[in-house]
Amino acid sequence: MPKKRVPVTDLAGGVATARIEALRAREAAAFAAARPKTRAALKKGARPFLNGVPMHWMRDWPQPFPLLVDKAAGAVIEDIDGHVLDDFCLGDTGSMFGHSPAPVAKAIRRQSRRGLTFMLPTEDALKAGALLQKRFGLMEWQIATTATDANRFALRVARAVTGRPKVLVFSGCYHGTVDDTMVRLEAGLTVARPGLVGQAADLSATAVAIEFNDTVALDRALATGEVAAVLTEPVMTNSCMVLPAPGFHKALREITRKHGALLIIDETHTLSSGLGGYTRSHGLQPDIFVAGKAVAGGMPAAVWGMTAEVADRFRAYDAARPAGHSGMGTTLSANPMQFACLRATLDEVMTEKAYARMEAGAARLARGLTKAIDRHGAPWHVVRVGARVEFICHPVPLTNGTEAEAAHHPALEAAIHAALLNRGCLIAPFHNMMLVSPVTKRKQIDRLIAAFDGICAELFA
């Protein structure tokens, strides 16, 4: 008898939905059975937290209940049941250089004996300032605790110096939880993203969304004279990864200057691109530069810097404004522990040698994943930006956020993530991102490739 053809509507990423569900159910059961200590500990201790977790996105992992981590070192995590995992999530970039790099751990021990916070700078702050200029460019810098805060503050400066109300973002973008960026393009209109909690303000009053790589729409939107700044990642990262089209960044810079809008480059994820981030690696010229997560080796810290020209404009604005609260800054930002870790990371961890190792490992991973995809005839592809690698369950590269959203198959990806974890490989829960750190070993990369290959063999048998 001829083989029964599966209806196209019963496929996700080229895989039968029944097969995806079978994989998900089997891997969930295996995960739960292997972690009796974790289950018991959560039953006893998770009740005080809303929905059993201290931060809501800890429920977004594909497992039936969260891992409880006992310890992490280098590129390895161990849970309380003794399972050792090769870590390619690395705190969703926060530990991109590995868990607790030795210079950062040493800096924490040293500073902990000297005080944790006192609203005044230290000599480490002065050293860190020089290192920021060395690594990222001759800008005038400020320190925040998260990249979300840094982006908020950068937008205030942009609006102050331009006198304009709006920010332009690309549909599907990622800039933390900045309110103005929680918009998308829908039927040609800027609308709030679905699912926002407690949203009261009309976000389209202060933001406009267009598609990434669409320079015609960019020129048209900026021609209104309402846009203070374009806030963008160099590469879209928090959906299925989207690369800039050839010439896009050159046109972006020319069009923003033509219309008097500032260009803010958020490198929170794309620090993986190379020393100095994508900006330095590809010669970009932002007016304001933002980075967070990995910049202090895993300690909560973010940096944002502006060119001398923007700094002069802001100083003039600041001198003329009425006395009162600026709406910028948080009490624990720029604390001495941040500076100790920032200095150690910029000087001893974030080095050319480290990036060379990351680049080589990521290239090996991308090659291996691509071979597995080709071997099994999966209609997928692999994208790499420096140390950041992603497999995308779609046959061809993507050009914008709308395409990336359509290429995202949550059930399929969750099943793959769960199967990888049960085979000792942890990747980011929100999408198919994998990071290679300077301390990730070749054998770890090869184990991930082998696990991925085995899962593909089952899905496409």
mmCIF file of N, CA and C in Angstrom, residues 357-371 382 384 386 389 436 440-447 449:
data_model
loop_
_atom_site.group_PDB
_atom_site.id
_atom_site.type_symbol
_atom_site.label_atom_id
_atom_site.label_comp_id
_atom_site.label_asym_id
_atom_site.label_seq_id
_atom_site.Cartn_x
_atom_site.Cartn_y
_atom_site.Cartn_z
ATOM 1 N N ARG A 357 38.662 32.204 20.070
ATOM 2 C CA ARG A 357 38.188 30.882 20.483
ATOM 3 C C ARG A 357 36.687 30.735 20.260
ATOM 4 N N MET A 358 35.947 31.774 20.616
ATOM 5 C CA MET A 358 34.498 31.741 20.443
ATOM 6 C C MET A 358 34.135 31.601 18.966
ATOM 7 N N GLU A 359 34.800 32.372 18.134
ATOM 8 C CA GLU A 359 34.525 32.349 16.695
ATOM 9 C C GLU A 359 34.796 30.973 16.108
ATOM 10 N N ALA A 360 35.918 30.386 16.472
ATOM 11 C CA ALA A 360 36.272 29.070 15.939
ATOM 12 C C ALA A 360 35.273 28.007 16.403
ATOM 13 N N GLY A 361 34.895 28.053 17.666
ATOM 14 C CA GLY A 361 33.939 27.080 18.180
ATOM 15 C C GLY A 361 32.569 27.227 17.557
ATOM 16 N N ALA A 362 32.126 28.477 17.388
ATOM 17 C CA ALA A 362 30.823 28.712 16.790
ATOM 18 C C ALA A 362 30.792 28.279 15.324
ATOM 19 N N ALA A 363 31.881 28.498 14.617
ATOM 20 C CA ALA A 363 31.965 28.051 13.222
ATOM 21 C C ALA A 363 31.864 26.527 13.151
ATOM 22 N N ARG A 364 32.516 25.849 14.076
ATOM 23 C CA ARG A 364 32.440 24.380 14.128
ATOM 24 C C ARG A 364 30.998 23.925 14.405
ATOM 25 N N LEU A 365 30.347 24.605 15.336
ATOM 26 C CA LEU A 365 28.969 24.259 15.668
ATOM 27 C C LEU A 365 28.053 24.493 14.471
ATOM 28 N N ALA A 366 28.191 25.634 13.816
ATOM 29 C CA ALA A 366 27.328 25.940 12.673
ATOM 30 C C ALA A 366 27.515 24.924 11.552
ATOM 31 N N ARG A 367 28.760 24.550 11.298
ATOM 32 C CA ARG A 367 29.012 23.543 10.252
ATOM 33 C C ARG A 367 28.355 22.212 10.599
ATOM 34 N N GLY A 368 28.504 21.794 11.847
ATOM 35 C CA GLY A 368 27.946 20.514 12.268
ATOM 36 C C GLY A 368 26.431 20.488 12.209
ATOM 37 N N LEU A 369 25.783 21.565 12.655
ATOM 38 C CA LEU A 369 24.331 21.628 12.599
ATOM 39 C C LEU A 369 23.833 21.627 11.158
ATOM 40 N N THR A 370 24.538 22.362 10.297
ATOM 41 C CA THR A 370 24.146 22.416 8.884
ATOM 42 C C THR A 370 24.257 21.045 8.231
ATOM 43 N N LYS A 371 25.315 20.312 8.534
ATOM 44 C CA LYS A 371 25.472 18.962 7.983
ATOM 45 C C LYS A 371 24.342 18.041 8.446
ATOM 46 N N VAL A 382 20.797 27.344 9.154
ATOM 47 C CA VAL A 382 21.569 27.805 10.312
ATOM 48 C C VAL A 382 22.094 29.213 10.037
ATOM 49 N N ARG A 384 24.687 32.286 11.788
ATOM 50 C CA ARG A 384 25.700 32.550 12.810
ATOM 51 C C ARG A 384 26.115 34.013 12.757
ATOM 52 N N GLY A 386 29.126 35.793 14.766
ATOM 53 C CA GLY A 386 30.198 35.633 15.736
ATOM 54 C C GLY A 386 30.028 34.347 16.508
ATOM 55 N N VAL A 389 24.909 31.286 17.427
ATOM 56 C CA VAL A 389 24.467 30.366 16.377
ATOM 57 C C VAL A 389 22.997 30.046 16.610
ATOM 58 N N VAL A 436 28.661 30.035 22.064
ATOM 59 C CA VAL A 436 29.919 29.366 22.354
ATOM 60 C C VAL A 436 30.796 30.343 23.123
ATOM 61 N N THR A 440 34.180 26.993 26.222
ATOM 62 C CA THR A 440 33.448 25.846 25.674
ATOM 63 C C THR A 440 34.432 24.936 24.944
ATOM 64 N N LYS A 441 34.391 23.662 25.267
ATOM 65 C CA LYS A 441 35.346 22.710 24.679
ATOM 66 C C LYS A 441 34.786 22.112 23.390
ATOM 67 N N ARG A 442 35.700 21.657 22.527
ATOM 68 C CA ARG A 442 35.287 21.050 21.261
ATOM 69 C C ARG A 442 34.412 19.827 21.502
ATOM 70 N N LYS A 443 34.718 19.065 22.552
ATOM 71 C CA LYS A 443 33.916 17.872 22.814
ATOM 72 C C LYS A 443 32.486 18.249 23.203
ATOM 73 N N GLN A 444 32.297 19.406 23.841
ATOM 74 C CA GLN A 444 30.946 19.863 24.156
ATOM 75 C C GLN A 444 30.190 20.225 22.877
ATOM 76 N N ILE A 445 30.875 20.920 21.995
ATOM 77 C CA ILE A 445 30.266 21.270 20.706
ATOM 78 C C ILE A 445 29.887 20.016 19.937
ATOM 79 N N ASP A 446 30.770 19.045 19.919
ATOM 80 C CA ASP A 446 30.498 17.810 19.182
ATOM 81 C C ASP A 446 29.352 17.020 19.815
ATOM 82 N N ARG A 447 29.229 17.076 21.143
ATOM 83 C CA ARG A 447 28.094 16.402 21.794
ATOM 84 C C ARG A 447 26.773 17.063 21.396
ATOM 85 N N ILE A 449 26.180 18.712 18.599
ATOM 86 C CA ILE A 449 25.919 18.350 17.203
ATOM 87 C C ILE A 449 25.358 16.939 17.111
#
